[in-house]
């Protein structure tokens, strides 16, 4: 099974900050990597698919990058509504999720 | 407008069987696949299994022996059955449409507590 490791587990940042979340796979996943945002008490919402494709309706301040085993979600200018937990998910070999990064306002 | 909605009992006794329903609107089950995903309180997400658009199924190897997913296309419903429930199966259970490995639409989830 492919393991997904997200870091950090908790991130505190200020409104307007550039924020970077990391996700590392236990083996090469060939960019088959998605990112989801989950706000408290809600279902996850797809933000980015196939490493860097922005889902329809998602603000352009969200972007993704990476290759091989290392992937990144970037928020260019943090907004209050971005407070959430963010999960990465690989689909190179079945489906596994990272444990999540909780993003809070400083 | 695509919508998925889970339903089922909120409380299940240990060793019993869990039965959940996912009712889908805005997409056809014969053209789309649906997965079940669960999330224990305060923890991460675990993919459980999928029913493909052709009706075939695949399951997470960790729970394969206890899990069954089926559907009724005439009612646009997908069903989950999992037996021998234990306290560690306490979780929020989600159904989600599954397009080429991407979970693009999710239901609101249903909380299931395993307790006597």
XYZ file of N, CA and C in Angstrom:
666
model
N 0.839 -1.206 0.000
C 0.000 0.000 0.000
C 0.874 1.256 0.000
N 0.404 2.273 -0.682
C 1.127 3.540 -0.720
C 0.713 4.371 0.495
N 1.693 4.829 1.255
C 1.438 5.669 2.420
C 1.651 7.133 2.034
N 0.791 7.984 2.569
C 0.878 9.410 2.300
C 1.163 10.140 3.611
N 2.204 10.952 3.632
C 2.596 11.673 4.842
C 2.478 13.172 4.597
N 1.655 13.826 5.404
C 1.466 15.265 5.255
C 2.201 16.012 6.364
N 2.743 17.168 5.991
C 3.399 18.011 6.982
C 3.192 19.482 6.635
N 3.130 20.341 7.690
C 3.022 19.934 9.094
C 1.617 19.433 9.408
N 1.407 18.917 10.584
C 0.056 18.480 10.957
C -0.794 19.675 11.368
N -0.146 20.714 11.852
C -0.836 21.946 12.245
C -0.026 23.135 11.760
N -0.719 24.073 11.142
C -0.055 25.251 10.603
C -0.838 26.498 10.997
N -0.157 27.444 11.600
C -0.766 28.723 11.966
C -0.205 29.815 11.067
N -1.081 30.595 10.470
C -0.638 31.647 9.560
C -1.585 32.832 9.649
N -1.137 33.946 9.137
C -1.919 35.179 9.185
C -2.604 35.428 7.848
N -3.680 36.193 7.890
C -4.370 36.585 6.667
C -3.369 37.294 5.744
N -3.365 36.884 4.493
C -2.457 37.448 3.512
C -1.165 36.679 3.327
N -0.871 35.760 4.253
C 0.359 34.963 4.141
C 0.297 34.015 2.950
N 1.474 33.711 2.442
C 1.617 32.614 1.478
C 1.847 31.349 2.283
N 1.022 30.333 2.035
C 1.045 29.119 2.846
C 1.369 27.928 1.957
N 2.248 27.057 2.462
C 2.638 25.869 1.706
C 2.431 24.628 2.561
N 1.678 23.672 2.015
C 1.414 22.404 2.685
C 2.091 21.302 1.874
N 2.658 20.338 2.578
C 3.416 19.284 1.906
C 2.763 17.919 2.051
N 2.997 17.105 1.046
C 2.479 15.744 1.027
C 3.534 14.858 0.369
N 3.922 13.788 1.063
C 4.964 12.904 0.541
C 4.436 11.496 0.450
N 4.627 10.885 -0.705
C 4.194 9.505 -0.937
C 5.330 8.533 -0.656
N 4.969 7.307 -0.274
C 5.984 6.298 0.043
C 6.642 5.720 -1.208
N 6.062 6.019 -2.374
C 6.676 5.632 -3.641
C 6.178 6.583 -4.727
N 6.778 6.512 -5.875
C 6.402 7.386 -6.986
C 4.927 7.207 -7.344
N 4.179 8.305 -7.343
C 2.761 8.227 -7.694
C 2.457 8.967 -8.999
N 3.479 9.350 -9.730
C 3.336 9.844 -11.104
C 2.300 10.950 -11.234
N 2.263 11.833 -10.282
C 1.381 13.013 -10.268
C -0.087 12.687 -10.049
N -0.392 11.419 -9.712
C -1.788 11.064 -9.444
C -2.141 11.465 -8.007
N -2.314 12.770 -7.828
C -2.433 13.333 -6.500
C -3.505 14.417 -6.502
N -4.432 14.286 -5.550
C -5.502 15.274 -5.406
C -5.412 15.941 -4.039
N -5.987 17.133 -3.940
C -6.080 17.849 -2.670
C -7.545 18.167 -2.358
N -7.909 18.005 -1.088
C -9.255 18.296 -0.615
C -9.189 19.233 0.585
N -10.225 20.039 0.689
C -10.391 20.931 1.839
C -11.600 20.463 2.637
N -11.428 20.330 3.939
C -12.558 19.944 4.792
C -12.711 20.955 5.912
N -13.818 21.678 5.883
C -14.147 22.594 6.968
C -14.883 21.838 8.053
N -14.861 22.383 9.248
C -15.411 21.701 10.413
C -16.873 21.322 10.186
N -17.152 20.049 10.367
C -18.527 19.571 10.246
C -19.024 19.397 8.824
N -18.146 19.523 7.841
C -18.545 19.393 6.444
C -17.839 18.220 5.770
N -18.340 17.872 4.598
C -17.665 16.872 3.782
C -16.444 17.490 3.115
N -15.468 16.681 2.772
C -14.327 17.210 2.000
C -14.791 17.767 0.655
N -14.050 18.749 0.180
C -14.317 19.368 -1.110
C -13.059 19.298 -1.959
N -13.222 18.868 -3.201
C -12.087 18.757 -4.103
C -11.578 20.140 -4.482
N -10.286 20.350 -4.290
C -9.657 21.614 -4.678
C -8.844 21.456 -5.956
N -7.985 20.456 -5.981
C -7.017 20.273 -7.057
C -6.917 18.800 -7.380
N -6.889 18.484 -8.680
C -6.724 17.104 -9.121
C -5.525 16.995 -10.048
N -4.990 15.788 -10.133
C -3.800 15.507 -10.949
C -2.704 16.537 -10.709
N -2.413 16.717 -9.442
C -1.307 17.549 -8.948
C -1.544 19.052 -9.076
N -2.011 19.529 -10.247
C -2.026 20.976 -10.442
C -3.240 21.506 -11.192
N -4.267 20.687 -11.384
C -5.466 21.146 -12.084
C -6.491 21.646 -11.085
N -6.880 22.909 -11.236
C -7.810 23.534 -10.300
C -9.239 23.102 -10.612
N -9.941 22.604 -9.623
C -11.337 22.218 -9.798
C -12.168 23.468 -10.088
N -13.191 23.316 -10.891
C -14.094 24.410 -11.233
C -14.644 25.077 -9.979
N -14.568 26.404 -9.971
C -15.133 27.160 -8.862
C -14.185 27.412 -7.707
N -12.999 26.817 -7.762
C -12.029 27.013 -6.682
C -11.202 28.270 -6.965
N -11.016 29.127 -5.973
C -10.268 30.373 -6.206
C -8.839 30.131 -6.696
N -8.365 31.017 -7.502
C -7.038 30.852 -8.119
C -5.886 31.039 -7.138
N -6.180 31.442 -5.904
C -5.102 31.523 -4.909
C -4.612 30.137 -4.500
N -5.390 29.104 -4.831
C -4.963 27.730 -4.570
C -4.198 27.199 -5.789
N -3.082 26.553 -5.540
C -2.331 25.926 -6.616
C -1.603 24.699 -6.087
N -1.301 23.791 -6.994
C -0.605 22.571 -6.619
C 0.586 22.335 -7.514
N 1.550 21.626 -6.976
C 2.737 21.284 -7.757
C 3.347 20.008 -7.207
N 4.316 19.500 -7.930
C 5.035 18.328 -7.458
C 5.224 17.274 -8.522
N 5.975 16.265 -8.149
C 6.210 15.113 -9.011
C 6.855 14.017 -8.180
N 6.894 12.831 -8.743
C 7.540 11.729 -8.030
C 6.841 11.414 -6.723
N 7.518 11.665 -5.630
C 6.953 11.382 -4.315
C 6.579 12.636 -3.529
N 6.936 13.827 -4.004
C 6.771 15.052 -3.227
C 5.827 16.052 -3.901
N 4.832 16.486 -3.136
C 3.781 17.341 -3.673
C 3.474 18.473 -2.707
N 2.975 19.585 -3.263
C 2.739 20.785 -2.477
C 1.428 21.434 -2.873
N 0.708 21.887 -1.859
C -0.449 22.752 -2.062
C -0.057 24.132 -1.548
N -0.269 25.154 -2.370
C 0.070 26.517 -1.989
C -1.180 27.390 -2.011
N -1.317 28.184 -0.973
C -2.336 29.233 -0.945
C -1.560 30.545 -1.015
N -1.789 31.305 -2.067
C -0.927 32.470 -2.318
C -1.175 33.608 -1.329
N -2.401 33.762 -0.894
C -2.732 34.823 0.052
C -3.865 34.319 0.931
N -3.532 33.896 2.126
C -4.486 33.221 3.001
C -5.669 34.121 3.334
N -6.867 33.557 3.215
C -8.099 34.246 3.573
C -8.746 33.570 4.780
N -9.554 34.301 5.541
C -10.180 33.698 6.737
C -10.990 32.442 6.411
N -11.607 32.416 5.237
C -12.431 31.262 4.881
C -11.601 30.032 4.509
N -10.287 30.165 4.479
C -9.425 29.025 4.165
C -9.102 28.176 5.402
N -9.544 28.617 6.564
C -9.341 27.819 7.779
C -10.061 26.489 7.604
N -9.297 25.400 7.661
C -9.821 24.069 7.342
C -8.702 23.059 7.551
N -9.064 21.800 7.366
C -8.065 20.744 7.277
C -7.935 20.336 5.821
N -6.702 20.146 5.382
C -6.423 19.827 3.992
C -5.832 18.418 3.902
N -6.400 17.629 3.002
C -5.964 16.253 2.808
C -5.430 16.069 1.394
N -4.341 15.315 1.281
C -3.915 14.865 -0.040
C -4.382 13.424 -0.228
N -4.488 13.001 -1.468
C -4.971 11.652 -1.794
C -4.274 11.181 -3.064
N -3.715 9.974 -3.006
C -3.092 9.420 -4.203
C -4.038 8.436 -4.869
N -3.933 8.363 -6.206
C -4.731 7.387 -6.933
C -3.889 6.666 -7.995
N -2.605 6.547 -7.711
C -1.749 5.743 -8.595
C -2.009 4.249 -8.366
N -2.220 3.875 -7.142
C -2.519 2.499 -6.779
C -3.642 2.509 -5.750
N -4.825 2.202 -6.220
C -6.010 2.395 -5.381
C -6.004 3.803 -4.793
N -6.550 3.929 -3.586
C -6.717 5.291 -3.063
C -6.321 5.349 -1.599
N -5.396 6.238 -1.264
C -5.081 6.493 0.137
C -4.933 7.990 0.365
N -5.299 8.377 1.574
C -5.276 9.781 1.968
C -4.162 10.023 2.987
N -3.679 11.241 3.006
C -2.809 11.663 4.089
C -3.628 11.937 5.338
N -2.943 12.132 6.458
C -3.613 12.354 7.741
C -4.138 13.774 7.891
N -3.718 14.664 6.996
C -4.259 16.020 6.993
C -3.348 17.053 7.619
N -3.492 18.284 7.154
C -2.857 19.455 7.764
C -3.969 20.399 8.192
N -4.002 20.706 9.483
C -4.990 21.643 9.983
C -4.426 23.045 9.891
N -5.127 23.915 9.189
C -4.676 25.283 8.964
C -5.520 26.228 9.807
N -4.858 26.993 10.645
C -5.570 27.935 11.496
C -4.986 29.327 11.346
N -5.759 30.315 11.784
C -5.287 31.696 11.728
C -4.459 32.030 12.966
N -3.384 32.733 12.732
C -2.509 33.136 13.834
C -3.128 34.347 14.536
N -27.497 19.415 -11.245
C -26.821 19.567 -9.961
C -26.655 18.193 -9.318
N -25.427 17.806 -9.089
C -25.135 16.495 -8.526
C -25.289 16.544 -7.007
N -26.023 15.567 -6.491
C -26.169 15.453 -5.039
C -26.075 13.991 -4.636
N -25.424 13.751 -3.523
C -25.375 12.440 -2.905
C -25.801 12.614 -1.449
N -26.571 11.666 -0.952
C -27.033 11.761 0.426
C -27.013 10.386 1.062
N -26.302 10.284 2.170
C -26.213 9.035 2.908
C -27.336 8.944 3.935
N -27.762 7.716 4.184
C -28.746 7.488 5.235
C -28.486 6.131 5.866
N -28.925 6.011 7.122
C -28.727 4.760 7.836
C -28.798 4.978 9.328
N -28.685 3.915 10.100
C -28.802 4.013 11.556
C -27.617 4.736 12.161
N -27.857 5.516 13.164
C -26.771 6.224 13.825
C -26.040 5.369 14.841
N -26.693 4.300 15.294
C -26.122 3.463 16.342
C -26.234 2.006 15.941
N -25.118 1.302 16.054
C -25.083 -0.123 15.749
C -24.396 -0.844 16.900
N -24.911 -1.997 17.249
C -24.309 -2.755 18.352
C -23.079 -3.513 17.854
N -22.111 -3.697 18.732
C -20.923 -4.482 18.357
C -21.325 -5.857 17.851
N -20.598 -6.307 16.843
C -20.755 -7.599 16.154
C -21.906 -7.602 15.151
N -22.685 -6.521 15.116
C -23.807 -6.463 14.191
C -23.362 -5.967 12.813
N -24.338 -5.911 11.902
C -24.078 -5.491 10.524
C -24.575 -4.076 10.288
N -23.736 -3.293 9.629
C -24.085 -1.924 9.260
C -24.639 -1.917 7.838
N -25.769 -1.225 7.680
C -26.349 -1.049 6.345
C -26.575 0.430 6.092
N -25.965 0.937 5.037
C -26.105 2.343 4.669
C -26.562 2.462 3.220
N -27.269 3.559 2.952
C -27.742 3.852 1.600
C -27.227 5.207 1.161
N -26.799 5.291 -0.074
C -26.401 6.545 -0.703
C -27.361 6.801 -1.856
N -28.151 7.853 -1.749
C -29.100 8.206 -2.801
C -28.493 9.312 -3.652
N -28.469 9.069 -4.934
C -27.747 9.947 -5.869
C -28.730 10.648 -6.801
N -28.495 11.901 -7.061
C -29.273 12.631 -8.078
C -28.312 13.461 -8.916
N -28.711 13.675 -10.159
C -27.892 14.496 -11.046
C -26.791 13.743 -11.768
N -26.670 12.451 -11.523
C -25.743 11.638 -12.288
C -26.262 10.213 -12.343
N -25.875 9.528 -13.425
C -26.345 8.168 -13.647
C -25.339 7.165 -13.086
N -25.850 6.183 -12.350
C -24.970 5.156 -11.791
C -24.427 4.223 -12.870
N -25.036 4.199 -14.022
C -24.523 3.351 -15.096
C -23.422 4.041 -15.887
N -23.198 5.315 -15.587
C -22.121 6.059 -16.235
C -21.080 6.553 -15.241
N -21.360 6.415 -13.960
C -20.485 6.951 -12.915
C -20.256 5.925 -11.819
N -19.101 5.999 -11.225
C -18.749 5.111 -10.118
C -18.945 5.842 -8.799
N -19.225 5.083 -7.758
C -19.424 5.655 -6.422
C -18.594 4.880 -5.403
N -17.900 5.619 -4.582
C -17.090 5.032 -3.513
C -17.694 5.347 -2.152
N -17.345 4.503 -1.185
C -17.609 4.791 0.224
C -16.281 5.108 0.907
N -16.302 6.142 1.715
C -15.109 6.621 2.425
C -15.536 6.918 3.852
N -14.715 6.561 4.826
C -15.095 6.832 6.208
C -14.018 7.626 6.935
N -14.447 8.255 8.029
C -13.561 9.118 8.799
C -13.878 8.987 10.278
N -13.061 8.275 11.034
C -13.255 8.221 12.489
C -13.150 9.614 13.094
N -13.806 9.831 14.219
C -13.798 11.168 14.834
C -12.390 11.711 15.038
N -12.126 12.892 14.511
C -10.841 13.543 14.682
C -9.699 12.936 13.904
N -10.017 12.039 12.987
C -8.949 11.345 12.263
C -9.066 11.573 10.761
N -8.236 10.844 10.011
C -8.182 11.013 8.574
C -9.205 10.166 7.832
N -9.081 10.159 6.514
C -10.043 9.505 5.627
C -9.530 8.140 5.174
N -10.445 7.190 5.116
C -10.108 5.839 4.660
C -11.063 5.446 3.536
N -10.507 5.167 2.362
C -11.325 4.649 1.273
C -11.733 3.216 1.594
N -13.027 2.916 1.428
C -13.526 1.600 1.777
C -13.726 0.715 0.551
N -14.339 1.266 -0.477
C -14.605 0.454 -1.648
C -15.352 1.255 -2.694
N -15.505 0.655 -3.865
C -16.120 1.334 -5.001
C -17.036 0.368 -5.748
N -18.130 0.913 -6.270
C -18.927 0.196 -7.251
C -18.784 0.965 -8.555
N -18.289 0.261 -9.548
C -17.999 0.888 -10.825
C -19.269 1.076 -11.653
N -19.156 1.869 -12.691
C -20.321 2.140 -13.531
C -20.856 0.856 -14.169
N -20.016 -0.159 -14.338
C -20.471 -1.425 -14.931
C -21.027 -2.398 -13.882
N -21.059 -1.961 -12.634
C -21.600 -2.774 -11.554
C -20.560 -3.609 -10.821
N -19.349 -3.670 -11.317
C -18.296 -4.368 -10.616
C -17.887 -3.637 -9.349
N -17.253 -4.360 -8.441
C -16.851 -3.757 -7.170
C -15.383 -4.056 -6.858
N -14.787 -3.184 -6.081
C -13.465 -3.389 -5.503
C -13.464 -2.829 -4.094
N -12.655 -3.476 -3.239
C -12.672 -3.122 -1.823
C -11.266 -2.904 -1.284
N -11.186 -2.098 -0.241
C -9.952 -1.936 0.508
C -9.592 -3.293 1.108
N -8.368 -3.738 0.870
C -7.979 -5.071 1.321
C -8.082 -5.235 2.841
N -7.974 -4.119 3.568
C -8.009 -4.197 5.033
C -9.378 -4.580 5.570
N -10.424 -4.333 4.801
C -11.787 -4.604 5.289
C -12.593 -5.430 4.293
N -11.933 -5.941 3.283
C -12.610 -6.633 2.188
C -13.497 -7.779 2.658
N -13.027 -8.503 3.676
C -13.763 -9.686 4.119
C -15.087 -9.331 4.796
N -15.241 -8.077 5.206
C -16.442 -7.673 5.950
C -17.379 -6.796 5.136
N -16.975 -6.410 3.936
C -17.669 -5.336 3.217
C -18.339 -5.829 1.946
N -19.493 -5.250 1.661
C -20.189 -5.502 0.410
C -20.837 -4.202 -0.066
N -20.643 -3.884 -1.328
C -21.262 -2.701 -1.931
C -22.105 -3.152 -3.109
N -23.312 -2.628 -3.186
C -24.220 -2.985 -4.275
C -24.998 -1.735 -4.681
N -25.886 -1.891 -5.657
C -26.648 -0.732 -6.115
C -27.986 -1.148 -6.681
N -28.883 -0.178 -6.765
C -30.153 -0.305 -7.465
C -30.214 0.881 -8.421
N -29.928 0.634 -9.678
C -29.851 1.755 -10.622
C -31.216 2.393 -10.853
N -32.282 1.622 -10.725
C -33.619 2.177 -10.949
C -33.987 3.205 -9.879
N -33.390 3.058 -8.718
C -33.647 3.996 -7.616
C -32.485 4.963 -7.404
N -31.453 4.851 -8.212
C -30.246 5.678 -8.063
C -29.688 5.585 -6.643
N -29.587 4.366 -6.176
C -29.088 4.145 -4.824
C -27.907 3.172 -4.805
N -26.978 3.457 -3.925
C -25.821 2.593 -3.685
C -25.872 2.165 -2.222
N -25.565 0.900 -1.978
C -25.696 0.343 -0.644
C -24.341 -0.138 -0.121
N -24.156 0.039 1.168
C -22.985 -0.498 1.854
C -23.466 -1.427 2.949
N -22.861 -2.602 3.014
C -23.102 -3.511 4.128
C -21.749 -3.946 4.683
N -21.586 -3.803 5.973
C -20.360 -4.229 6.621
C -20.712 -4.996 7.893
N -20.153 -6.186 8.006
C -20.517 -7.019 9.154
C -19.451 -6.993 10.239
N -19.778 -7.650 11.335
C -18.857 -7.793 12.479
C -18.304 -6.454 12.949
N -19.191 -5.506 13.142
C -18.744 -4.167 13.518
C -18.126 -4.156 14.910
N -17.083 -3.345 15.053
C -16.415 -3.127 16.332
C -16.370 -1.635 16.626
N -15.960 -1.278 17.823
C -15.952 0.141 18.212
C -15.070 0.966 17.287
N -14.024 0.347 16.751
C -13.135 1.108 15.857
C -13.770 1.429 14.505
N -14.952 0.879 14.265
C -15.705 1.227 13.052
C -16.568 2.473 13.246
N -16.568 3.018 14.448
C -17.260 4.279 14.694
C -16.630 5.365 13.825
N -17.458 6.006 13.010
C -16.920 6.966 12.040
C -18.057 7.703 11.344
N -17.675 8.769 10.647
C -18.558 9.391 9.673
C -18.354 8.635 8.363
N -19.444 8.221 7.750
C -19.386 7.472 6.503
C -19.891 8.368 5.367
N -19.058 8.510 4.340
C -19.392 9.331 3.183
C -19.504 8.451 1.938
N -20.421 8.827 1.040
C -20.340 8.312 -0.313
C -19.892 9.464 -1.212
N -19.187 9.106 -2.269
C -18.642 10.127 -3.157
C -18.575 9.583 -4.573
N -18.866 10.424 -5.535
C -18.682 10.001 -6.925
C -17.195 9.932 -7.209
N -16.822 8.977 -8.024
C -15.429 8.618 -8.228
C -15.154 8.647 -9.723
N -14.545 9.717 -10.194
C -14.253 9.848 -11.615
C -12.747 9.753 -11.820
N -12.301 8.662 -12.379
C -10.873 8.466 -12.695
C -9.985 8.739 -11.483
N -10.420 8.263 -10.324
C -9.599 8.396 -9.126
C -9.784 9.677 -8.358
N -10.665 10.525 -8.857
C -10.922 11.802 -8.213
C -12.307 11.762 -7.589
N -12.394 12.100 -6.317
C -13.680 12.138 -5.614
C -14.238 13.549 -5.743
N -15.068 13.742 -6.779
C -15.449 15.097 -7.142
C -16.716 15.592 -6.459
N -17.620 14.698 -6.108
C -18.815 15.098 -5.369
C -18.965 14.180 -4.169
N -19.325 14.787 -3.022
C -19.441 14.052 -1.774
C -20.824 14.270 -1.163
N -21.299 13.255 -0.463
C -22.468 13.459 0.366
C -22.082 14.160 1.652
N -23.074 14.495 2.430
C -22.838 15.198 3.694
C -22.283 14.281 4.769
N -22.465 12.982 4.585
C -21.977 12.015 5.554
C -23.034 11.611 6.554
N -22.866 10.426 7.115
C -23.746 9.933 8.182
C -22.856 9.381 9.293
N -23.114 9.813 10.496
C -22.315 9.373 11.639
C -22.838 8.040 12.141
N -21.938 7.089 12.286
C -22.291 5.774 12.803
C -21.470 5.510 14.060
N -22.156 5.215 15.142
C -21.497 4.881 16.403
C -21.726 3.414 16.706
N -20.646 2.717 17.002
C -20.743 1.306 17.371
C -20.624 1.214 18.888
N -21.725 0.844 19.518
C -21.738 0.812 20.980
C -22.905 -0.033 21.462
N -22.716 -0.655 22.606
C -23.800 -1.436 23.197
C -24.618 -0.572 24.144
